[in-house]
PDB file of C-alpha atoms in Angstrom:
ATOM      1  CA  UNK A   1      -0.006  -0.006  -0.044  1.00  0.00           C
ATOM      2  CA  UNK A   2       1.439   3.518  -1.045  1.00  0.00           C
ATOM      3  CA  UNK A   3       0.590   6.521   1.117  1.00  0.00           C
ATOM      4  CA  UNK A   4       1.297  10.096   0.274  1.00  0.00           C
ATOM      5  CA  UNK A   5       1.611  12.670   3.170  1.00  0.00           C
ATOM      6  CA  UNK A   6       1.218  16.091   2.062  1.00  0.00           C
ATOM      7  CA  UNK A   7       2.847  18.272   4.702  1.00  0.00           C
ATOM      8  CA  UNK A   8       2.006  21.964   5.225  1.00  0.00           C
ATOM      9  CA  UNK A   9       3.152  24.112   8.251  1.00  0.00           C
ATOM     10  CA  UNK A  10       0.422  26.461   9.471  1.00  0.00           C
ATOM     11  CA  UNK A  11      -1.501  23.588  11.154  1.00  0.00           C
ATOM     12  CA  UNK A  12       1.515  22.258  12.961  1.00  0.00           C
ATOM     13  CA  UNK A  13       1.337  22.360  16.817  1.00  0.00           C
ATOM     14  CA  UNK A  14       3.075  25.444  18.164  1.00  0.00           C
ATOM     15  CA  UNK A  15       2.743  27.497  14.930  1.00  0.00           C
ATOM     16  CA  UNK A  16       0.834  30.785  15.158  1.00  0.00           C
ATOM     17  CA  UNK A  17       2.604  33.631  13.481  1.00  0.00           C
ATOM     18  CA  UNK A  18       3.877  34.663   9.991  1.00  0.00           C
ATOM     19  CA  UNK A  19       7.422  34.809  11.206  1.00  0.00           C
ATOM     20  CA  UNK A  20       7.273  31.037  11.904  1.00  0.00           C
ATOM     21  CA  UNK A  21       6.240  30.130   8.309  1.00  0.00           C
ATOM     22  CA  UNK A  22       8.564  32.414   6.304  1.00  0.00           C
ATOM     23  CA  UNK A  23      12.260  31.634   5.584  1.00  0.00           C
ATOM     24  CA  UNK A  24      14.691  34.140   6.949  1.00  0.00           C
ATOM     25  CA  UNK A  25      13.324  34.354  10.560  1.00  0.00           C
ATOM     26  CA  UNK A  26      14.763  32.482  13.539  1.00  0.00           C
ATOM     27  CA  UNK A  27      11.189  31.360  14.348  1.00  0.00           C
ATOM     28  CA  UNK A  28      10.984  29.585  10.997  1.00  0.00           C
ATOM     29  CA  UNK A  29      14.034  27.529  11.708  1.00  0.00           C
ATOM     30  CA  UNK A  30      12.318  26.175  14.832  1.00  0.00           C
ATOM     31  CA  UNK A  31       8.899  25.734  13.083  1.00  0.00           C
ATOM     32  CA  UNK A  32      10.366  23.723  10.122  1.00  0.00           C
ATOM     33  CA  UNK A  33      11.695  21.283  12.612  1.00  0.00           C
ATOM     34  CA  UNK A  34       8.316  20.961  14.289  1.00  0.00           C
ATOM     35  CA  UNK A  35       6.861  20.407  10.791  1.00  0.00           C
ATOM     36  CA  UNK A  36       9.502  17.618  10.142  1.00  0.00           C
ATOM     37  CA  UNK A  37       8.836  15.882  13.441  1.00  0.00           C
ATOM     38  CA  UNK A  38       5.015  15.776  12.699  1.00  0.00           C
ATOM     39  CA  UNK A  39       5.761  14.405   9.241  1.00  0.00           C
ATOM     40  CA  UNK A  40       8.086  11.685  10.692  1.00  0.00           C
ATOM     41  CA  UNK A  41       5.334  10.785  13.134  1.00  0.00           C
ATOM     42  CA  UNK A  42       2.936  10.376  10.189  1.00  0.00           C
ATOM     43  CA  UNK A  43       5.379   8.254   8.336  1.00  0.00           C
ATOM     44  CA  UNK A  44       5.847   5.959  11.337  1.00  0.00           C
ATOM     45  CA  UNK A  45       2.007   5.735  11.588  1.00  0.00           C
ATOM     46  CA  UNK A  46       1.701   4.829   8.006  1.00  0.00           C
ATOM     47  CA  UNK A  47       4.080   1.999   8.311  1.00  0.00           C
ATOM     48  CA  UNK A  48       2.568   0.862  11.616  1.00  0.00           C
ATOM     49  CA  UNK A  49      -0.730   0.608   9.710  1.00  0.00           C
ATOM     50  CA  UNK A  50       0.622  -1.579   6.914  1.00  0.00           C
ATOM     51  CA  UNK A  51       1.948   0.885   4.300  1.00  0.00           C
ATOM     52  CA  UNK A  52       4.653  -0.474   2.086  1.00  0.00           C
ATOM     53  CA  UNK A  53       5.734   2.778   0.613  1.00  0.00           C
ATOM     54  CA  UNK A  54       5.426   6.212   1.979  1.00  0.00           C
ATOM     55  CA  UNK A  55       5.939   9.587   0.184  1.00  0.00           C
ATOM     56  CA  UNK A  56       6.243  12.839   1.995  1.00  0.00           C
ATOM     57  CA  UNK A  57       5.360  15.916  -0.204  1.00  0.00           C
ATOM     58  CA  UNK A  58       6.868  19.065   1.324  1.00  0.00           C
ATOM     59  CA  UNK A  59       3.870  21.333   0.579  1.00  0.00           C
ATOM     60  CA  UNK A  60       4.536  24.719   2.136  1.00  0.00           C
ATOM     61  CA  UNK A  61       5.800  27.901   0.392  1.00  0.00           C
ATOM     62  CA  UNK A  62       8.874  27.032  -1.704  1.00  0.00           C
ATOM     63  CA  UNK A  63       8.294  23.348  -1.081  1.00  0.00           C
ATOM     64  CA  UNK A  64      11.748  22.777   0.642  1.00  0.00           C
ATOM     65  CA  UNK A  65      11.218  23.336   4.270  1.00  0.00           C
ATOM     66  CA  UNK A  66      11.832  20.144   6.112  1.00  0.00           C
ATOM     67  CA  UNK A  67      15.555  19.141   6.481  1.00  0.00           C
ATOM     68  CA  UNK A  68      15.647  15.674   4.965  1.00  0.00           C
ATOM     69  CA  UNK A  69      17.922  14.250   7.501  1.00  0.00           C
ATOM     70  CA  UNK A  70      15.277  14.967  10.231  1.00  0.00           C
ATOM     71  CA  UNK A  71      12.615  12.837   8.420  1.00  0.00           C
ATOM     72  CA  UNK A  72      12.084   9.111   9.023  1.00  0.00           C
ATOM     73  CA  UNK A  73      14.539   7.464   6.821  1.00  0.00           C
ATOM     74  CA  UNK A  74      11.928   5.089   5.395  1.00  0.00           C
ATOM     75  CA  UNK A  75      10.109   7.987   3.669  1.00  0.00           C
ATOM     76  CA  UNK A  76      10.673   9.129   0.111  1.00  0.00           C
ATOM     77  CA  UNK A  77      10.632  12.895   0.101  1.00  0.00           C
ATOM     78  CA  UNK A  78       9.225  15.205  -2.685  1.00  0.00           C
ATOM     79  CA  UNK A  79      10.611  18.666  -2.556  1.00  0.00           C
ATOM     80  CA  UNK A  80      11.192  21.700  -4.775  1.00  0.00           C
ATOM     81  CA  UNK A  81       9.078  23.710  -7.341  1.00  0.00           C
ATOM     82  CA  UNK A  82       7.546  24.342  -9.621  1.00  0.00           C
ATOM     83  CA  UNK A  83       5.628  20.995 -10.066  1.00  0.00           C
ATOM     84  CA  UNK A  84       2.350  20.533 -11.971  1.00  0.00           C
ATOM     85  CA  UNK A  85       0.481  18.709  -9.165  1.00  0.00           C
ATOM     86  CA  UNK A  86       1.800  21.042  -6.361  1.00  0.00           C
ATOM     87  CA  UNK A  87       0.751  20.018  -2.882  1.00  0.00           C
ATOM     88  CA  UNK A  88      -0.060  16.432  -3.900  1.00  0.00           C
ATOM     89  CA  UNK A  89       2.732  15.807  -6.304  1.00  0.00           C
ATOM     90  CA  UNK A  90       3.374  12.043  -6.066  1.00  0.00           C
ATOM     91  CA  UNK A  91      -0.319  11.145  -6.324  1.00  0.00           C
ATOM     92  CA  UNK A  92       0.440  10.086  -9.851  1.00  0.00           C
ATOM     93  CA  UNK A  93       2.498   7.147  -8.581  1.00  0.00           C
ATOM     94  CA  UNK A  94      -0.605   4.911  -7.735  1.00  0.00           C
ATOM     95  CA  UNK A  95      -1.260   6.300  -4.213  1.00  0.00           C
ATOM     96  CA  UNK A  96      -3.788   4.391  -2.057  1.00  0.00           C
ATOM     97  CA  UNK A  97      -4.379   7.104   0.441  1.00  0.00           C
ATOM     98  CA  UNK A  98      -3.467  10.776   1.065  1.00  0.00           C
ATOM     99  CA  UNK A  99      -2.786  12.400   4.477  1.00  0.00           C
ATOM    100  CA  UNK A 100      -3.166  16.178   4.759  1.00  0.00           C
ATOM    101  CA  UNK A 101      -0.739  17.031   7.573  1.00  0.00           C
ATOM    102  CA  UNK A 102      -0.417  20.494   9.155  1.00  0.00           C
ATOM    103  CA  UNK A 103      -3.114  22.000   6.944  1.00  0.00           C
ATOM    104  CA  UNK A 104      -5.116  25.166   7.707  1.00  0.00           C
ATOM    105  CA  UNK A 105      -8.524  26.736   7.090  1.00  0.00           C
ATOM    106  CA  UNK A 106      -9.398  28.681   3.904  1.00  0.00           C
ATOM    107  CA  UNK A 107      -8.893  32.356   3.159  1.00  0.00           C
ATOM    108  CA  UNK A 108     -11.211  34.598   5.266  1.00  0.00           C
ATOM    109  CA  UNK A 109     -11.667  31.691   7.665  1.00  0.00           C
ATOM    110  CA  UNK A 110     -11.240  32.056  11.310  1.00  0.00           C
ATOM    111  CA  UNK A 111      -8.421  29.603  11.727  1.00  0.00           C
ATOM    112  CA  UNK A 112      -4.799  30.174  12.547  1.00  0.00           C
ATOM    113  CA  UNK A 113      -2.901  31.638   9.478  1.00  0.00           C
ATOM    114  CA  UNK A 114      -5.937  30.928   7.313  1.00  0.00           C
ATOM    115  CA  UNK A 115      -5.332  31.500   3.548  1.00  0.00           C
ATOM    116  CA  UNK A 116      -5.923  29.757   0.189  1.00  0.00           C
ATOM    117  CA  UNK A 117      -2.746  29.081  -1.845  1.00  0.00           C
ATOM    118  CA  UNK A 118      -1.446  32.605  -1.622  1.00  0.00           C
ATOM    119  CA  UNK A 119      -2.396  34.905   1.169  1.00  0.00           C
ATOM    120  CA  UNK A 120      -1.193  38.004  -0.724  1.00  0.00           C
ATOM    121  CA  UNK A 121      -3.344  37.190  -3.896  1.00  0.00           C
ATOM    122  CA  UNK A 122      -6.498  35.396  -3.056  1.00  0.00           C
ATOM    123  CA  UNK A 123      -9.315  36.205  -0.725  1.00  0.00           C
ATOM    124  CA  UNK A 124     -11.823  33.531  -1.898  1.00  0.00           C
ATOM    125  CA  UNK A 125     -11.741  30.633  -4.376  1.00  0.00           C
ATOM    126  CA  UNK A 126     -14.816  28.830  -5.595  1.00  0.00           C
ATOM    127  CA  UNK A 127     -15.342  25.894  -7.880  1.00  0.00           C
ATOM    128  CA  UNK A 128     -18.803  25.600  -9.315  1.00  0.00           C
ATOM    129  CA  UNK A 129     -20.026  27.956  -6.606  1.00  0.00           C
ATOM    130  CA  UNK A 130     -18.525  25.985  -3.730  1.00  0.00           C
ATOM    131  CA  UNK A 131     -15.870  27.821  -1.692  1.00  0.00           C
ATOM    132  CA  UNK A 132     -12.830  25.784  -1.193  1.00  0.00           C
ATOM    133  CA  UNK A 133      -9.524  25.936   0.599  1.00  0.00           C
ATOM    134  CA  UNK A 134      -6.297  24.152  -0.187  1.00  0.00           C
ATOM    135  CA  UNK A 135      -7.604  20.923   1.495  1.00  0.00           C
ATOM    136  CA  UNK A 136     -10.699  20.824  -0.876  1.00  0.00           C
ATOM    137  CA  UNK A 137      -8.778  21.862  -3.995  1.00  0.00           C
ATOM    138  CA  UNK A 138      -5.949  19.342  -3.560  1.00  0.00           C
ATOM    139  CA  UNK A 139      -8.207  16.663  -2.064  1.00  0.00           C
ATOM    140  CA  UNK A 140     -10.202  16.956  -5.300  1.00  0.00           C
ATOM    141  CA  UNK A 141      -6.931  16.773  -7.318  1.00  0.00           C
ATOM    142  CA  UNK A 142      -5.930  13.652  -5.445  1.00  0.00           C
ATOM    143  CA  UNK A 143      -9.481  12.289  -6.157  1.00  0.00           C
ATOM    144  CA  UNK A 144      -8.907  12.887  -9.934  1.00  0.00           C
ATOM    145  CA  UNK A 145      -6.035  10.344  -9.501  1.00  0.00           C
ATOM    146  CA  UNK A 146      -8.514   7.986  -7.562  1.00  0.00           C
ATOM    147  CA  UNK A 147      -6.689   8.662  -4.299  1.00  0.00           C
ATOM    148  CA  UNK A 148      -8.825   9.372  -1.194  1.00  0.00           C
ATOM    149  CA  UNK A 149      -8.015  11.713   1.563  1.00  0.00           C
ATOM    150  CA  UNK A 150      -7.772   9.376   4.609  1.00  0.00           C
ATOM    151  CA  UNK A 151      -6.416  11.638   7.261  1.00  0.00           C
ATOM    152  CA  UNK A 152      -5.969  15.342   8.100  1.00  0.00           C
ATOM    153  CA  UNK A 153      -4.422  17.362  10.859  1.00  0.00           C
ATOM    154  CA  UNK A 154      -4.612  21.009  11.954  1.00  0.00           C
ATOM    155  CA  UNK A 155      -6.757  23.351  14.029  1.00  0.00           C
ATOM    156  CA  UNK A 156     -10.380  23.016  14.876  1.00  0.00           C
ATOM    157  CA  UNK A 157     -11.505  25.469  12.171  1.00  0.00           C
ATOM    158  CA  UNK A 158      -9.660  23.380   9.369  1.00  0.00           C
ATOM    159  CA  UNK A 159     -11.322  20.274  10.715  1.00  0.00           C
ATOM    160  CA  UNK A 160     -14.832  21.869  10.887  1.00  0.00           C
ATOM    161  CA  UNK A 161     -14.505  23.260   7.306  1.00  0.00           C
ATOM    162  CA  UNK A 162     -13.409  19.986   5.792  1.00  0.00           C
ATOM    163  CA  UNK A 163     -15.080  17.138   7.605  1.00  0.00           C
ATOM    164  CA  UNK A 164     -18.014  17.130   5.095  1.00  0.00           C
ATOM    165  CA  UNK A 165     -15.693  16.964   2.112  1.00  0.00           C
ATOM    166  CA  UNK A 166     -13.830  13.870   3.705  1.00  0.00           C
ATOM    167  CA  UNK A 167     -16.461  12.332   6.008  1.00  0.00           C
ATOM    168  CA  UNK A 168     -14.683   8.950   6.476  1.00  0.00           C
ATOM    169  CA  UNK A 169     -11.195  10.485   7.125  1.00  0.00           C
ATOM    170  CA  UNK A 170      -9.457  10.497  10.411  1.00  0.00           C
ATOM    171  CA  UNK A 171      -8.925  14.079  11.822  1.00  0.00           C
ATOM    172  CA  UNK A 172      -6.338  14.936  14.470  1.00  0.00           C
ATOM    173  CA  UNK A 173      -6.663  18.313  16.134  1.00  0.00           C
ATOM    174  CA  UNK A 174      -3.231  19.677  16.950  1.00  0.00           C
ATOM    175  CA  UNK A 175      -4.473  23.080  18.323  1.00  0.00           C
ATOM    176  CA  UNK A 176      -7.685  25.321  18.752  1.00  0.00           C
ATOM    177  CA  UNK A 177      -7.831  28.672  17.120  1.00  0.00           C
ATOM    178  CA  UNK A 178      -8.618  31.669  19.223  1.00  0.00           C
ATOM    179  CA  UNK A 179      -7.700  34.131  16.425  1.00  0.00           C
ATOM    180  CA  UNK A 180      -5.683  34.287  13.222  1.00  0.00           C
ATOM    181  CA  UNK A 181      -2.554  34.604  15.081  1.00  0.00           C
ATOM    182  CA  UNK A 182      -3.337  32.911  18.339  1.00  0.00           C
ATOM    183  CA  UNK A 183      -4.549  29.564  19.722  1.00  0.00           C
ATOM    184  CA  UNK A 184      -4.249  26.782  22.227  1.00  0.00           C
ATOM    185  CA  UNK A 185      -1.841  23.963  21.157  1.00  0.00           C
ATOM    186  CA  UNK A 186      -0.979  20.512  22.083  1.00  0.00           C
ATOM    187  CA  UNK A 187       2.688  20.081  23.028  1.00  0.00           C
ATOM    188  CA  UNK A 188       4.859  18.849  19.962  1.00  0.00           C
ATOM    189  CA  UNK A 189       5.355  15.528  21.732  1.00  0.00           C
ATOM    190  CA  UNK A 190       1.553  14.952  22.222  1.00  0.00           C
ATOM    191  CA  UNK A 191       0.753  16.124  18.796  1.00  0.00           C
ATOM    192  CA  UNK A 192       3.226  13.764  17.154  1.00  0.00           C
ATOM    193  CA  UNK A 193       1.824  10.877  19.232  1.00  0.00           C
ATOM    194  CA  UNK A 194      -1.841  11.775  18.145  1.00  0.00           C
ATOM    195  CA  UNK A 195      -0.741  12.075  14.575  1.00  0.00           C
ATOM    196  CA  UNK A 196       1.031   8.774  14.605  1.00  0.00           C
ATOM    197  CA  UNK A 197      -2.037   7.076  16.006  1.00  0.00           C
ATOM    198  CA  UNK A 198      -4.278   8.850  13.645  1.00  0.00           C
ATOM    199  CA  UNK A 199      -2.399   7.986  10.556  1.00  0.00           C
ATOM    200  CA  UNK A 200      -2.059   4.329  11.639  1.00  0.00           C
ATOM    201  CA  UNK A 201      -5.857   4.171  12.158  1.00  0.00           C
ATOM    202  CA  UNK A 202      -6.484   5.637   8.759  1.00  0.00           C
ATOM    203  CA  UNK A 203      -4.137   3.393   6.881  1.00  0.00           C
ATOM    204  CA  UNK A 204      -5.518   0.286   8.516  1.00  0.00           C
ATOM    205  CA  UNK A 205      -9.033   1.402   7.733  1.00  0.00           C
ATOM    206  CA  UNK A 206      -8.141   2.010   4.097  1.00  0.00           C
ATOM    207  CA  UNK A 207      -6.502  -1.374   3.916  1.00  0.00           C
ATOM    208  CA  UNK A 208      -9.688  -3.029   5.062  1.00  0.00           C
ATOM    209  CA  UNK A 209      -8.208  -4.463   8.234  1.00  0.00           C
ATOM    210  CA  UNK A 210     -10.414  -2.450  10.498  1.00  0.00           C
ATOM    211  CA  UNK A 211     -14.214  -2.162  10.726  1.00  0.00           C
ATOM    212  CA  UNK A 212     -15.822   0.936   9.331  1.00  0.00           C
ATOM    213  CA  UNK A 213     -16.363   2.585   6.007  1.00  0.00           C
ATOM    214  CA  UNK A 214     -13.270   3.222   3.824  1.00  0.00           C
ATOM    215  CA  UNK A 215     -12.817   6.796   2.480  1.00  0.00           C
ATOM    216  CA  UNK A 216     -13.658   7.284  -1.118  1.00  0.00           C
ATOM    217  CA  UNK A 217     -11.959   9.862  -3.505  1.00  0.00           C
ATOM    218  CA  UNK A 218     -13.380  13.406  -3.621  1.00  0.00           C
ATOM    219  CA  UNK A 219     -14.534  14.236  -7.110  1.00  0.00           C
ATOM    220  CA  UNK A 220     -15.977  17.543  -8.368  1.00  0.00           C
ATOM    221  CA  UNK A 221     -18.199  17.917 -11.500  1.00  0.00           C
ATOM    222  CA  UNK A 222     -16.265  18.907 -14.637  1.00  0.00           C
ATOM    223  CA  UNK A 223     -16.012  21.101 -16.543  1.00  0.00           C
ATOM    224  CA  UNK A 224     -16.023  23.639 -13.958  1.00  0.00           C
ATOM    225  CA  UNK A 225     -16.365  27.442 -13.343  1.00  0.00           C
ATOM    226  CA  UNK A 226     -13.768  28.855 -11.155  1.00  0.00           C
ATOM    227  CA  UNK A 227     -14.493  32.229  -9.477  1.00  0.00           C
ATOM    228  CA  UNK A 228     -11.722  34.118  -7.563  1.00  0.00           C
ATOM    229  CA  UNK A 229     -11.952  37.187  -5.308  1.00  0.00           C
ATOM    230  CA  UNK A 230      -8.557  38.827  -5.158  1.00  0.00           C
ATOM    231  CA  UNK A 231      -7.087  40.688  -2.174  1.00  0.00           C
ATOM    232  CA  UNK A 232      -6.996  43.956  -4.141  1.00  0.00           C
ATOM    233  CA  UNK A 233      -8.359  45.389  -7.497  1.00  0.00           C
ATOM    234  CA  UNK A 234      -4.586  45.639  -8.584  1.00  0.00           C
ATOM    235  CA  UNK A 235      -4.306  41.888  -8.512  1.00  0.00           C
ATOM    236  CA  UNK A 236      -7.432  41.489 -10.618  1.00  0.00           C
ATOM    237  CA  UNK A 237      -5.934  44.130 -13.049  1.00  0.00           C
ATOM    238  CA  UNK A 238      -2.840  41.857 -13.364  1.00  0.00           C
ATOM    239  CA  UNK A 239      -4.506  38.475 -13.470  1.00  0.00           C
ATOM    240  CA  UNK A 240      -6.920  39.610 -16.200  1.00  0.00           C
ATOM    241  CA  UNK A 241      -4.030  40.256 -18.615  1.00  0.00           C
ATOM    242  CA  UNK A 242      -4.546  36.595 -19.181  1.00  0.00           C
ATOM    243  CA  UNK A 243      -6.904  36.522 -22.154  1.00  0.00           C
ATOM    244  CA  UNK A 244      -9.105  33.699 -20.954  1.00  0.00           C
ATOM    245  CA  UNK A 245      -9.983  35.304 -17.622  1.00  0.00           C
ATOM    246  CA  UNK A 246     -13.068  37.453 -17.210  1.00  0.00           C
ATOM    247  CA  UNK A 247     -13.200  40.338 -14.929  1.00  0.00           C
ATOM    248  CA  UNK A 248     -16.521  40.102 -12.997  1.00  0.00           C
ATOM    249  CA  UNK A 249     -15.983  42.853 -10.422  1.00  0.00           C
ATOM    250  CA  UNK A 250     -13.265  45.289  -9.118  1.00  0.00           C
ATOM    251  CA  UNK A 251     -11.651  42.522  -7.195  1.00  0.00           C
ATOM    252  CA  UNK A 252     -13.096  39.457  -8.827  1.00  0.00           C
ATOM    253  CA  UNK A 253     -12.559  37.272 -11.953  1.00  0.00           C
ATOM    254  CA  UNK A 254     -13.696  34.074 -13.415  1.00  0.00           C
ATOM    255  CA  UNK A 255     -12.491  31.324 -15.812  1.00  0.00           C
ATOM    256  CA  UNK A 256     -13.519  27.984 -17.041  1.00  0.00           C
ATOM    257  CA  UNK A 257     -11.516  24.834 -16.571  1.00  0.00           C
ATOM    258  CA  UNK A 258     -11.830  21.382 -18.056  1.00  0.00           C
ATOM    259  CA  UNK A 259     -10.894  19.641 -14.730  1.00  0.00           C
ATOM    260  CA  UNK A 260      -9.491  20.290 -11.330  1.00  0.00           C
ATOM    261  CA  UNK A 261      -5.939  19.805 -12.442  1.00  0.00           C
ATOM    262  CA  UNK A 262      -6.343  22.592 -15.067  1.00  0.00           C
ATOM    263  CA  UNK A 263      -7.958  24.794 -12.419  1.00  0.00           C
ATOM    264  CA  UNK A 264      -5.134  24.333  -9.926  1.00  0.00           C
ATOM    265  CA  UNK A 265      -2.433  24.787 -12.486  1.00  0.00           C
ATOM    266  CA  UNK A 266      -4.069  28.106 -13.472  1.00  0.00           C
ATOM    267  CA  UNK A 267      -4.477  29.252  -9.771  1.00  0.00           C
ATOM    268  CA  UNK A 268      -0.779  28.486  -9.161  1.00  0.00           C
ATOM    269  CA  UNK A 269       0.222  30.430 -12.266  1.00  0.00           C
ATOM    270  CA  UNK A 270      -1.754  33.403 -11.053  1.00  0.00           C
ATOM    271  CA  UNK A 271      -0.165  33.067  -7.573  1.00  0.00           C
ATOM    272  CA  UNK A 272       3.342  33.164  -9.196  1.00  0.00           C
ATOM    273  CA  UNK A 273       2.224  36.310 -11.289  1.00  0.00           C
ATOM    274  CA  UNK A 274       1.218  38.096  -8.158  1.00  0.00           C
ATOM    275  CA  UNK A 275       4.831  38.380  -6.985  1.00  0.00           C
ATOM    276  CA  UNK A 276       5.306  41.302  -9.341  1.00  0.00           C
ATOM    277  CA  UNK A 277       3.040  43.467  -7.228  1.00  0.00           C
ATOM    278  CA  UNK A 278       4.923  42.909  -3.954  1.00  0.00           C
TER     279      UNK A 278
END
């Protein structure tokens, strides 16, 4: 059984502030090690549950956060960008289950460090009228490759937002949000223990060795209409230089996509474009 762990940082226990998630800050150096510890716990849980291969996708920012020497040596690590499948790169390898580790709530949500793909660029992303965050978007991309989300970890707002999308997944709450930059967290040791147990449970269930319903892949209807609210009209000005995008309001645009992979590749291209306005 092949398992993919998509590891973000904002949902990691003990992470609350932008300085912890941006390279160049002393706090980031500590946070990236907390991220690696949770990823290693997830790897151990996957093997405990019967996985034969485990891939860890470094899914935050520049996709090269976790020092590889701090990860469980049994893992195969996916790092670096750009890559077409972004936060679930590796899902094309015949993955049986995906774990969304250290994830966060969507833009404009009330969770810790909430955003969708790019906090500078996007205020809201909807697919066929349904607002989604990174978990929903990339969970659907994994579903397009027939891989279900079997586990997720992060704060309580992330879990509340995504439980209906992944009703049979195992969720592990690492902290409780009390604001965008504040919360109440488990200790790193307790968080890693809970993650290891949660991943083990999820992998065993997916393998059919435990009672209960097995998760099924998330699939969204295609073709699809993508609507985006930008953080400022200047970003909509920039993005709508792309001829296939339609301006729908001062800070809003829309485009059509044949499938979720096309949609995410377009969103990631717009995210990259936004850097010229910084």
